[in-house]
Tab-separated table of C-alpha atoms and ligand atoms in Angstrom:
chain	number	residue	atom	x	y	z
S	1	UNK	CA	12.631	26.468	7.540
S	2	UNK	CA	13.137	22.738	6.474
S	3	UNK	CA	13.062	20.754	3.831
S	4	UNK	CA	9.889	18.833	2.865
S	5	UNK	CA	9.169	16.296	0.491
S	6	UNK	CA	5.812	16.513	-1.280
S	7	UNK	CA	4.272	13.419	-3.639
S	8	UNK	CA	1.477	13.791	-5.855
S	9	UNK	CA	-0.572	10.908	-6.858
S	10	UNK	CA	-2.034	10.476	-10.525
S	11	UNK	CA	-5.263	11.459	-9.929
S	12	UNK	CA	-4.046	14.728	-8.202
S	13	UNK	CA	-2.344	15.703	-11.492
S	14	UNK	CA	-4.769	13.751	-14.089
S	15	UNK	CA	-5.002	16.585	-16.473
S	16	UNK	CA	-3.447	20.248	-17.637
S	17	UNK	CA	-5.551	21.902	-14.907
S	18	UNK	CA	-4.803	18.917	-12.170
S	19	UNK	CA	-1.198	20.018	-12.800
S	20	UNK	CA	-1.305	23.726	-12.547
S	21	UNK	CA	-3.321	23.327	-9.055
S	22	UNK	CA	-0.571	21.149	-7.801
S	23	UNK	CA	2.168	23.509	-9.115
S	24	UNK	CA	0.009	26.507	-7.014
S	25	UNK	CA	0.605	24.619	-4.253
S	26	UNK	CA	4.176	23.555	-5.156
S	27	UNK	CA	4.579	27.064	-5.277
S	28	UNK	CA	3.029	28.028	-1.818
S	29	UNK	CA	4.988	26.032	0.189
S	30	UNK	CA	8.361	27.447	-1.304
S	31	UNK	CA	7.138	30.945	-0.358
S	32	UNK	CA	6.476	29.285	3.263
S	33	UNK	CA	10.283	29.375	3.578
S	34	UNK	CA	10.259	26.050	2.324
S	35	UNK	CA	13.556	23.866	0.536
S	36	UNK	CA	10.884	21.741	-1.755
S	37	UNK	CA	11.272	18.524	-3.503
S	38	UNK	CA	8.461	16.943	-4.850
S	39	UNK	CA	7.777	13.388	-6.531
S	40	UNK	CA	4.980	12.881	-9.007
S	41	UNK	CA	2.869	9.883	-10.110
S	42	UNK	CA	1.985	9.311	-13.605
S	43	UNK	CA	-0.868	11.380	-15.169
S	44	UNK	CA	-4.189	9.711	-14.394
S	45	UNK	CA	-4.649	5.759	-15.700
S	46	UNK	CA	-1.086	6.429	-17.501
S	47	UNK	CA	0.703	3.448	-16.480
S	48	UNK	CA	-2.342	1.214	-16.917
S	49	UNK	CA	-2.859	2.569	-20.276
S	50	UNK	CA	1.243	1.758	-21.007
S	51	UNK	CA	0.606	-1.842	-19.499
S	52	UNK	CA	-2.274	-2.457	-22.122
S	53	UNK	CA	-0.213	-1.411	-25.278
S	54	UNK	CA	2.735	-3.544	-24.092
S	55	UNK	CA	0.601	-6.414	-23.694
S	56	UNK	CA	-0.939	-6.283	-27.152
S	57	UNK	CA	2.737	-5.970	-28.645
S	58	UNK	CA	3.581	-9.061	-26.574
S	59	UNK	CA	1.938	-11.459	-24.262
S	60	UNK	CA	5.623	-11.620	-21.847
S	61	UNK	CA	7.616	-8.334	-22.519
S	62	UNK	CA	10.732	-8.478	-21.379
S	63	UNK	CA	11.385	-6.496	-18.329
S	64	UNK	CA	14.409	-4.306	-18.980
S	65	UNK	CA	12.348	-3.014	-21.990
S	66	UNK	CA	8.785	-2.790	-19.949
S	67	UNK	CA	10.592	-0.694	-16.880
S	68	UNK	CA	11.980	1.658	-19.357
S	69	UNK	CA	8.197	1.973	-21.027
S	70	UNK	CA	6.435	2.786	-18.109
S	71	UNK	CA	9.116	5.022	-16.591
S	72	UNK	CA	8.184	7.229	-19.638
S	73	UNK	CA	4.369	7.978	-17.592
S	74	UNK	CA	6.429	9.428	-14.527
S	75	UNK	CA	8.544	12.124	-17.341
S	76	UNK	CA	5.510	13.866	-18.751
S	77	UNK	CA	4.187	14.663	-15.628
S	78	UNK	CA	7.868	15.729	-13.790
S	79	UNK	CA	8.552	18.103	-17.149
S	80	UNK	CA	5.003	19.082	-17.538
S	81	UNK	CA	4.877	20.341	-13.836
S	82	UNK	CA	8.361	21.854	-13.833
S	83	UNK	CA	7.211	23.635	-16.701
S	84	UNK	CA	3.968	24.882	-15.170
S	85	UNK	CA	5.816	25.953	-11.852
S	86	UNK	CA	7.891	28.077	-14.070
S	87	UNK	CA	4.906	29.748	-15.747
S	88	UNK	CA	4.309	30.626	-11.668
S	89	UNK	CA	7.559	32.354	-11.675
S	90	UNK	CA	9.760	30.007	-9.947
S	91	UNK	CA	12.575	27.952	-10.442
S	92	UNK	CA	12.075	24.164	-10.955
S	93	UNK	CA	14.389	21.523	-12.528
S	94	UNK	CA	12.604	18.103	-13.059
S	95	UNK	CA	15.396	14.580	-13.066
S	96	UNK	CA	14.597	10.857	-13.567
S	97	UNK	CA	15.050	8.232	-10.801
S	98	UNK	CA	18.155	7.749	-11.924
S	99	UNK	CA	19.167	11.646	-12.376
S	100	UNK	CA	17.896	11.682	-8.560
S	101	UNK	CA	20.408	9.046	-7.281
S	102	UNK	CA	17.587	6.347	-7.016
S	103	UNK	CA	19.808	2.880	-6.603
S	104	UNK	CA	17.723	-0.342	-6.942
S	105	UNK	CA	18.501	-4.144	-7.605
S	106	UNK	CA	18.055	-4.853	-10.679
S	107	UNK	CA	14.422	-6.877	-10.062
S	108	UNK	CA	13.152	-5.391	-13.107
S	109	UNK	CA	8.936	-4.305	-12.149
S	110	UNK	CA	9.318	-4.644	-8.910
S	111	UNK	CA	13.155	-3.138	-8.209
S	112	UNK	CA	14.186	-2.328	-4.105
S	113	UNK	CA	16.059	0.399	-3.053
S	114	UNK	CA	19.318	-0.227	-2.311
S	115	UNK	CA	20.633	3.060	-1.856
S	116	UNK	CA	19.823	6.851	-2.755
S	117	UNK	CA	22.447	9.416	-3.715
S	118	UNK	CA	20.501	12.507	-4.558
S	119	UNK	CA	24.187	14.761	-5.420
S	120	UNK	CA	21.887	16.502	-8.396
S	121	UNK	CA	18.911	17.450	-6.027
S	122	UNK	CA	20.852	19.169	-3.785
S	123	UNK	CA	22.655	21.320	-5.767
S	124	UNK	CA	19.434	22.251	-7.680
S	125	UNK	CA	17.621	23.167	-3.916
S	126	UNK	CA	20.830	24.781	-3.245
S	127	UNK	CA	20.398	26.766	-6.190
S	128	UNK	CA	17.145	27.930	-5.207
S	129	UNK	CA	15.216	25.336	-7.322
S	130	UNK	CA	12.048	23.192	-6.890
S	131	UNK	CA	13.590	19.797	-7.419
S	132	UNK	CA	10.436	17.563	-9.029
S	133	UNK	CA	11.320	14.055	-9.462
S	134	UNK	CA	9.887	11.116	-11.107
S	135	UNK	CA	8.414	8.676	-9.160
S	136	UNK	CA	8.668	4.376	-9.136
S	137	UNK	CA	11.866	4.489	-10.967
S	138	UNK	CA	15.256	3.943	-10.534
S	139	UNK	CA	18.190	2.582	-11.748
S	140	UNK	CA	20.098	-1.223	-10.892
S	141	UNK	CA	23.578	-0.661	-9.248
S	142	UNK	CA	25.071	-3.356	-11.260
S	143	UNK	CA	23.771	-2.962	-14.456
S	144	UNK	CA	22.888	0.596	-14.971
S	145	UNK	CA	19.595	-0.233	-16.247
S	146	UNK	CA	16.366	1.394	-15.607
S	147	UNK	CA	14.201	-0.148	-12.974
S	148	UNK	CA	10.675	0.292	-11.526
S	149	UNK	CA	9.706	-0.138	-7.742
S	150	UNK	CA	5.965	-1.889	-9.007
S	151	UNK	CA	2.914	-0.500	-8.668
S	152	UNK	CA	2.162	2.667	-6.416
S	153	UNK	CA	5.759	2.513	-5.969
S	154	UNK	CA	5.935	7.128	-5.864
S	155	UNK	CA	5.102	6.408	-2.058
S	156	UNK	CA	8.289	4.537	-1.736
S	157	UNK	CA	10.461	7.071	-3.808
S	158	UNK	CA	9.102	9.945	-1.856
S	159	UNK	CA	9.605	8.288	1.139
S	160	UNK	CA	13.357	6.942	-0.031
S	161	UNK	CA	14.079	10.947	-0.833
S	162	UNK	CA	13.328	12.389	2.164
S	163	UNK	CA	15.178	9.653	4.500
S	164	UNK	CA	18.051	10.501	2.118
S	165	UNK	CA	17.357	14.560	2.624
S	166	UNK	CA	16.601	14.435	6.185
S	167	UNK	CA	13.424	16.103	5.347
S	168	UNK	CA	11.334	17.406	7.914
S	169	UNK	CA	8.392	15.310	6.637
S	170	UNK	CA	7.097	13.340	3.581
S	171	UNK	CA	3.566	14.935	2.713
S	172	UNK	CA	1.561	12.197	0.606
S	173	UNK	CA	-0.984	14.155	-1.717
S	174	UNK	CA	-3.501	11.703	-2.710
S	175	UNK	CA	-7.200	12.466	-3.954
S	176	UNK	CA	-9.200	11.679	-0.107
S	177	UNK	CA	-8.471	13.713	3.265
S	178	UNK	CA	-6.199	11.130	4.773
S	179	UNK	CA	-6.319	7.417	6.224
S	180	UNK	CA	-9.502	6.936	7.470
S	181	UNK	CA	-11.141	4.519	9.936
S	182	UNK	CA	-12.380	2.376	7.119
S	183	UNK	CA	-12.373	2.844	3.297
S	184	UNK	CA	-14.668	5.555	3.014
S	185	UNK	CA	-16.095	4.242	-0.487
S	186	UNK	CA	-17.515	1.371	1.536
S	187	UNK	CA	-18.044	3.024	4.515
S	188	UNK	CA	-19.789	6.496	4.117
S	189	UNK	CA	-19.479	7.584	8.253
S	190	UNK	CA	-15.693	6.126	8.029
S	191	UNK	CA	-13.502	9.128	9.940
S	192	UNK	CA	-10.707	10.788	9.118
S	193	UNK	CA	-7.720	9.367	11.398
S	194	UNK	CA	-5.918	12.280	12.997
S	195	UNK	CA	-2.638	10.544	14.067
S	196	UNK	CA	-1.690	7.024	13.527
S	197	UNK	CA	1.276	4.531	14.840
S	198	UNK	CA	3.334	3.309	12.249
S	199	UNK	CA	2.871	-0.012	14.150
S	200	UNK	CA	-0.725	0.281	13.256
S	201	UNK	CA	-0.457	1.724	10.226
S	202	UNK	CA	1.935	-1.361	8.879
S	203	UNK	CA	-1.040	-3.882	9.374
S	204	UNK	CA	-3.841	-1.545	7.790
S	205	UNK	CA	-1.783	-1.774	4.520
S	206	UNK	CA	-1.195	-5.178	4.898
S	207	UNK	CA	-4.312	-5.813	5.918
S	208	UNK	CA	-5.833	-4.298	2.541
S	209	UNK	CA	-6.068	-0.675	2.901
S	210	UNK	CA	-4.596	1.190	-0.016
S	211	UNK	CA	-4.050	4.726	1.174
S	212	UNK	CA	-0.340	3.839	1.716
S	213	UNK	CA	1.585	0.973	0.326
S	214	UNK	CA	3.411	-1.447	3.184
S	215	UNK	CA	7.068	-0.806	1.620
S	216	UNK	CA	6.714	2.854	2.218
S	217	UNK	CA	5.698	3.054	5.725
S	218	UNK	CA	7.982	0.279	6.400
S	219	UNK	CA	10.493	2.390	5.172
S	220	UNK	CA	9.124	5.467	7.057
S	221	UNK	CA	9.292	3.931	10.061
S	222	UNK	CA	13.036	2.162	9.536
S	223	UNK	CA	14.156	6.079	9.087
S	224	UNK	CA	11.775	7.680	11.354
S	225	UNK	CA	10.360	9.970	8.839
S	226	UNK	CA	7.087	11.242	9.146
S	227	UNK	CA	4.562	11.371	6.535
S	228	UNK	CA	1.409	13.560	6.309
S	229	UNK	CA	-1.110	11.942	3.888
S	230	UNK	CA	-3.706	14.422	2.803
S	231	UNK	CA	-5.902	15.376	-0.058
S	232	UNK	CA	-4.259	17.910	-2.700
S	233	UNK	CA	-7.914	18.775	-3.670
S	234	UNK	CA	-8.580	20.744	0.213
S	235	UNK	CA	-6.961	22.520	2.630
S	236	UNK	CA	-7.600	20.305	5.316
S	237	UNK	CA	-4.753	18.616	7.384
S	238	UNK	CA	-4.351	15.215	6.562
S	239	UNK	CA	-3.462	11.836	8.863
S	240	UNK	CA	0.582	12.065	10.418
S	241	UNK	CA	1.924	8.480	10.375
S	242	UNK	CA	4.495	8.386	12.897
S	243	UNK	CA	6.294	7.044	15.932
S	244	UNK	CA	4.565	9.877	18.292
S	245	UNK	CA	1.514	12.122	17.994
S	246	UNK	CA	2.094	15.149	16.085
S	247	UNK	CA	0.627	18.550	15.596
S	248	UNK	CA	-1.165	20.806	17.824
S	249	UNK	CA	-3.708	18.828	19.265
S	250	UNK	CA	-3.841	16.133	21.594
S	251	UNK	CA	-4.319	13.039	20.186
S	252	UNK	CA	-4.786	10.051	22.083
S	253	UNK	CA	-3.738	6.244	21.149
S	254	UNK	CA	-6.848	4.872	20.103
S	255	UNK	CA	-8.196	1.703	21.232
S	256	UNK	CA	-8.915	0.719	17.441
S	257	UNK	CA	-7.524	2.339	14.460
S	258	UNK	CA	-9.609	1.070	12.115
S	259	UNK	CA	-11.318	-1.891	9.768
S	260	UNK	CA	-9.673	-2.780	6.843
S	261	UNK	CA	-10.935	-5.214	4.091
S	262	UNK	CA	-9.628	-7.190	1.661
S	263	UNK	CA	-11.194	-9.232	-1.562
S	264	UNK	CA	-7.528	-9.899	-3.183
S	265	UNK	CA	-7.345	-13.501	-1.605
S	266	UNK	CA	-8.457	-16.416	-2.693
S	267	UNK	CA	-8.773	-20.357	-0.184
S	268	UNK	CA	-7.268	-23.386	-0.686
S	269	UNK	CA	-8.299	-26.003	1.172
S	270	UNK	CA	-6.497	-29.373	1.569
S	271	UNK	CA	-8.673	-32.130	2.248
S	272	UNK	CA	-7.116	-34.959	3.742
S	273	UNK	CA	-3.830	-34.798	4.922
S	274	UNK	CA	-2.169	-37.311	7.288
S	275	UNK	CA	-2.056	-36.152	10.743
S	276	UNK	CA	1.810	-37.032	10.636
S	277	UNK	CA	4.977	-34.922	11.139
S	278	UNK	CA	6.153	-33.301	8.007
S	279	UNK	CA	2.879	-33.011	6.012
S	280	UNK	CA	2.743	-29.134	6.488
S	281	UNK	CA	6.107	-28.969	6.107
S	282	UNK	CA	5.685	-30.544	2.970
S	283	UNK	CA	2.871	-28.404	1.643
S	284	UNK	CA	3.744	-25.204	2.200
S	285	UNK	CA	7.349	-25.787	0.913
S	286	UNK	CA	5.734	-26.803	-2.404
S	287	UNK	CA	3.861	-23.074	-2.374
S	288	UNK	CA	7.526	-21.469	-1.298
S	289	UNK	CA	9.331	-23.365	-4.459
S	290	UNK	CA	6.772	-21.400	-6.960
S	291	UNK	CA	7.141	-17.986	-4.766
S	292	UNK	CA	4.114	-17.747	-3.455
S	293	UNK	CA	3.181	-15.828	-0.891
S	294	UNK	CA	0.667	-16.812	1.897
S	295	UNK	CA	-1.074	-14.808	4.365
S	296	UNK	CA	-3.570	-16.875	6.897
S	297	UNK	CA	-3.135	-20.622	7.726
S	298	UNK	CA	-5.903	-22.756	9.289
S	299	UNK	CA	-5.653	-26.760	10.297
S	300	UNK	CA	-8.337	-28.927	11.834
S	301	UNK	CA	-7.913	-31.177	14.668
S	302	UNK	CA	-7.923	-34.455	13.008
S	303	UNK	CA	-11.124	-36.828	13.117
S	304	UNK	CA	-9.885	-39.914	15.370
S	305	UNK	CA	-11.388	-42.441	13.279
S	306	UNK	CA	-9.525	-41.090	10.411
S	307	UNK	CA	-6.455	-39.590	11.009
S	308	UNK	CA	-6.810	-37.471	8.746
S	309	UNK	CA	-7.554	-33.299	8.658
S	310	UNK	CA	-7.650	-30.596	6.862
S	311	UNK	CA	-5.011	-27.427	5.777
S	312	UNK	CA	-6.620	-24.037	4.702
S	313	UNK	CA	-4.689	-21.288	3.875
S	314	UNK	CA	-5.363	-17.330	1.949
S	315	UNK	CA	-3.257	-16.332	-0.704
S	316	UNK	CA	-3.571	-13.772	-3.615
S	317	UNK	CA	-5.817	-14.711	-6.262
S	318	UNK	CA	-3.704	-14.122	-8.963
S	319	UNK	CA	-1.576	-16.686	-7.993
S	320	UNK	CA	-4.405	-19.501	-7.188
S	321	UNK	CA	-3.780	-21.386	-10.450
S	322	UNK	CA	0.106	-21.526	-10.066
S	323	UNK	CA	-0.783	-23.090	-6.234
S	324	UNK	CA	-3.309	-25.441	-7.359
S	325	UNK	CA	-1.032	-26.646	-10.362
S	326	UNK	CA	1.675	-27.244	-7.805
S	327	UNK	CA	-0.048	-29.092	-5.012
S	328	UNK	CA	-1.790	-31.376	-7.728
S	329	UNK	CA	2.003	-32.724	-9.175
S	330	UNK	CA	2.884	-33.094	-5.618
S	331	UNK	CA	-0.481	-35.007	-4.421
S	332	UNK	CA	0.794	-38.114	-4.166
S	333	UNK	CA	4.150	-37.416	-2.561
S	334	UNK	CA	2.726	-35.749	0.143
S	335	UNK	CA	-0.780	-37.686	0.136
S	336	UNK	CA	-3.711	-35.751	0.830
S	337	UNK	CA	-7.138	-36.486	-0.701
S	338	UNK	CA	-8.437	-33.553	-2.822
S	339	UNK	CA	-7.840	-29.804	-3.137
S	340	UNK	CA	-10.853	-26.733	-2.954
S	341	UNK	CA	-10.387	-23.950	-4.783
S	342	UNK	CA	-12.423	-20.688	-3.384
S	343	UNK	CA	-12.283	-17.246	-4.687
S	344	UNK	CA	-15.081	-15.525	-3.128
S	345	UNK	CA	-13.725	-14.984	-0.314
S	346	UNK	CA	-12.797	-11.535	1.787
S	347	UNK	CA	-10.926	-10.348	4.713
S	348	UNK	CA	-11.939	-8.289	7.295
S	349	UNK	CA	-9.575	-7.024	10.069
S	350	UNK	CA	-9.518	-4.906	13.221
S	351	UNK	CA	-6.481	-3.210	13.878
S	352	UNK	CA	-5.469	-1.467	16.633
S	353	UNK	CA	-2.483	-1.331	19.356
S	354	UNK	CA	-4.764	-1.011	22.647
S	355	UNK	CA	-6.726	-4.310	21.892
S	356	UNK	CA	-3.607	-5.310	23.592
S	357	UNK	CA	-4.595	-4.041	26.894
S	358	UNK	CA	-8.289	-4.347	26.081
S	359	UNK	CA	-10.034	-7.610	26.695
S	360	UNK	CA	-13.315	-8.194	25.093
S	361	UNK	CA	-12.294	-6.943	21.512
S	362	UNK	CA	-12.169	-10.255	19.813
S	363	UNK	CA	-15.812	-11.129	21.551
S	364	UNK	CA	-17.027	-7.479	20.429
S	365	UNK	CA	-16.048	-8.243	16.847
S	366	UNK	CA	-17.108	-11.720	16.652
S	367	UNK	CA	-20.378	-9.913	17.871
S	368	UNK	CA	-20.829	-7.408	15.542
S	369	UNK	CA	-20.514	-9.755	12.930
S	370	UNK	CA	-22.681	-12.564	14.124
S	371	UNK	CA	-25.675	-9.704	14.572
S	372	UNK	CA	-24.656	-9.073	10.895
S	373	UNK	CA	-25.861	-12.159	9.727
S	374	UNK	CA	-21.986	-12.633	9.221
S	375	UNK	CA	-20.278	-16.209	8.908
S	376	UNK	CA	-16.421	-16.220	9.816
S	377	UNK	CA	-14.724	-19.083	8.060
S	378	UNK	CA	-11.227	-18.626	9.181
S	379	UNK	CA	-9.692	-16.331	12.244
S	380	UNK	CA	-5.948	-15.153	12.243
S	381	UNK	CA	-5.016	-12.716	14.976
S	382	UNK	CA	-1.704	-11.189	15.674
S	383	UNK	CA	-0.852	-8.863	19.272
S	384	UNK	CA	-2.830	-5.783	17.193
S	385	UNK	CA	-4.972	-7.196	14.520
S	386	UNK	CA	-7.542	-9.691	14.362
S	387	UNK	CA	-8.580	-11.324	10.672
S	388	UNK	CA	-11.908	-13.437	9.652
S	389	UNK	CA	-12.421	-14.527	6.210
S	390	UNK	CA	-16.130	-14.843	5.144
S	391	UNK	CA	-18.219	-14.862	2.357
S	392	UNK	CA	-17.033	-11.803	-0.837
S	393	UNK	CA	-20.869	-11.011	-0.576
S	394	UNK	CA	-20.471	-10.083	3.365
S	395	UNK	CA	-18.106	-7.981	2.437
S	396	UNK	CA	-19.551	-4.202	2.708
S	397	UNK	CA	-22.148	-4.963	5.308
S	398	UNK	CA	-19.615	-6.429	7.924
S	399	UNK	CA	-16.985	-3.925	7.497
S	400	UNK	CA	-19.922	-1.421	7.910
S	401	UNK	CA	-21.615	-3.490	10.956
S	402	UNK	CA	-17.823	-4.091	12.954
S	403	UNK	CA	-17.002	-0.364	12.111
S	404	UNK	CA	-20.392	1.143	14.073
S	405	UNK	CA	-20.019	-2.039	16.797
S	406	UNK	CA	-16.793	-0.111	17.805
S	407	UNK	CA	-17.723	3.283	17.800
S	408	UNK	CA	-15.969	4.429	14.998
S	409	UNK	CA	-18.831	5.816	12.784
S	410	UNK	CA	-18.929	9.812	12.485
S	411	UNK	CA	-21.547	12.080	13.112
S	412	UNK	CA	-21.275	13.885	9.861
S	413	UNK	CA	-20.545	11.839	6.058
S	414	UNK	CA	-16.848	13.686	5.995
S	415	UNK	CA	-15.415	11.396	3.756
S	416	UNK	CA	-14.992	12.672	0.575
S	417	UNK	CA	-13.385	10.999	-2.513
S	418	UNK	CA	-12.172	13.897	-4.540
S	419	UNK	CA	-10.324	11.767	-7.034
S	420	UNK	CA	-11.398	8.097	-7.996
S	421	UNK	CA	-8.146	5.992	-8.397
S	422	UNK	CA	-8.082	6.151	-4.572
S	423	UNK	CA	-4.283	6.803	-5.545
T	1	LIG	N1	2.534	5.327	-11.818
T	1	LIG	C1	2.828	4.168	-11.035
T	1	LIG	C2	1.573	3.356	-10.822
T	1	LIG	O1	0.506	3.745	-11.270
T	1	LIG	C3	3.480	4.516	-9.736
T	1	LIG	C4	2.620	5.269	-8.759
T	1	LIG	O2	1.568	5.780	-9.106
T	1	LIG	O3	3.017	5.380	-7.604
T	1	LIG	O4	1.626	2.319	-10.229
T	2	LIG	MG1	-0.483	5.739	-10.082
């Protein structure tokens, strides 16, 4: 029998009783036969509740000291569920990113993997151990400091671990059934996906679905591991991201894999900008200077009488003031006439490999949302995904209207959210 790597989530082990359910299960796959490593999440809101008290001590903290705070959230949970796997019986050693041979950069809060050495975790496997390691952490090659991967980073680790292990497959615990066809907190007769591409799965999470973080399938599918995301509150089998269908059923490519939505983004609009060579150039190297990242870019054919048109372009809210700030310095260098600022904005995208093959799936979604009462404002398409922005306020009844439009509803309400967090 193989090895597998297994990652809990913080809502899966929120409390004393999440953690002894996990460590049950822990537990049952070693008596499978099972070599078992397994990375854990901080306990519940943990690592929000860490941000909070380092923000009242100090507006900026600095990051080397602010990694090695909220790496603390990811050590009560490793000890606490080594400790309840022993109560089980079994053997179980827990070990910090860095005990586990996580290697980052040393971007402190948001840290890559460079390179993973996990010497310690295979001796303790070898010694007939659970191995539980601490997710979102490691440490920078250069300076030996502690590090953390940002936000939801576990995925990542886990992932990272078994590429390094040559597991047989990265099992993501997290507190719904698996990826399903649409967030099922929006969507009540959203479907559990049985098997997905990593192809497709890669624009769902960058698309806005939050099941799985982009790094860590991108990273999945670099080392062709497969990962089985599934609820660690049922029995049921979960979604298998991976280059070919897995399991004992048949699945089929489907057409569509699903609608994703997204109300991170925010739209800047700039109004009247010579229809010359350079202009764009000029704009969005102004947003690249401040390292911003932008996702959809619009521009309007220019009114003749003018010469002038127009730039749109999505980026995350949270950076909106930094853009605007920028542009504004450089307004008359690059002369356009005025900037919009919009933050009610949402994205809504189809994703799915066989709209390659498929005509008529851009018409049927422009459809569904016109007989939605639906306004699109901007369209970005790629060879499997097709984006609209439109109104925040559309949100939930367009995802719901494009999701039935292509047949994806199902017959029963099977999505269940055991957890909250989503995580
Ligand atoms: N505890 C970290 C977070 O909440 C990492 C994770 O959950 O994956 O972002
Ligand atoms: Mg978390």
């Amino acid at each position: 029998m193989g090895l597998v790597v297994q990652k809990y989530g913080g809502s899966s082990v929120a409390d004393a009783e999440g953690i002894k359910r996990v460590a049950k299960r822990i537990v049952d796959a070693k008596k499978n036969g099972h070599q078992v490593v397994v990375v854990v999440s901080a306990m519940g809101d943990t690592t929000d509740e860490l941000i909070d008290l380092a923000e009242q001590v100090s507006p900026i903290p600095a990051g080397r000291e602010f990694d090695m705070l909220l790496t603390a959230g990811e050590r009560i949970s490793m000890a606490l569920l080594a400790m309840a796997i022993k109560n089980l019986g079994h053997e179980a050693q827990s070990f910090t990113g860095s005990q586990a041979g996580v290697i980052t950069d040393s971007v402190h809060n948001k840290a890559r993997i460079i390179d993973v050495t996990p010497g310690r975790i295979r001796t303790a496997l070898d010694e007939g151990n659970i191995a539980i390691v601490a997710g979102f952490q490691g440490v920078s090659q250069d300076k030996k400091d502690i590090t953390t991967l940002g936000r939801g980073g576990s995925d990542t680790t886990a992932v990272a671990l078994a590429a390094a292990l040559d597991a047989e497959v990265c099992e993501i615990y997290t507190d719904v059934d698996g990826v399903f066809t649409a967030d099922p907190r929006v969507v009540k007769k959203a479907r559990k996906i049985d098997w997905i591409s990593f192809e497709d799965m890669l624009e769902l999470a960058s698309s806005g679905s939050k099941v799985l973080l982009h790094r860590c399938v991108e990273y999945a599918r670099r080392y062709n591991i497969p990962i089985h995301v599934r609820s660690s509150f049922s029995g049921l089998q979960g979604t298998w991201v991976s280059n070919e269908p897995r399991g004992d059923r048949k699945v089929e490519q489907a057409i569509i894999s699903g609608v994703a939505h997204d109300t991170s983004e925010a739209k800047i609009t700039v109004v009247g900008v010579p229809d010359k060579p350079g202009e764009a150039a000029a704009i969005f190297r102004t947003i690249a200077d401040n390292e911003i990242n932008i996702d959809m870019v619009v521009q309007n054919v220019s009114a003749a009488s003018t010469g002038l048109t127009d730039i749109s372009f999505t980026l995350p809210k949270a950076e909106g003031r930094k853009a605007i700030d920028a542009l504004e310095k450089q307004k008359a260098l690059i002369g356009f006439e005025s900037l919009r600022y919009d933050d009610q904005i949402a994205k809504i995208s189809l994703v799915g490999a066989g709209m390659k093959t498929n005509p008529g799936v851009t018409a049927g979604f422009f459809q569904a949302l016109a007989d939605a009462g639906v306004n699109i404002e901007l369209i970005s398409t790629s060879e499997i995904r097709i984006s609209v922005v439109t109104r925040a306020d559309d949100v939930n009844e367009a995802v719901r209207a494009v999701h039935t439009a292509f047949g994806l509803d199902s017959d029963s309400d099977e999505a269940v959210v055991y957890g909250g967090t989503g995580r």
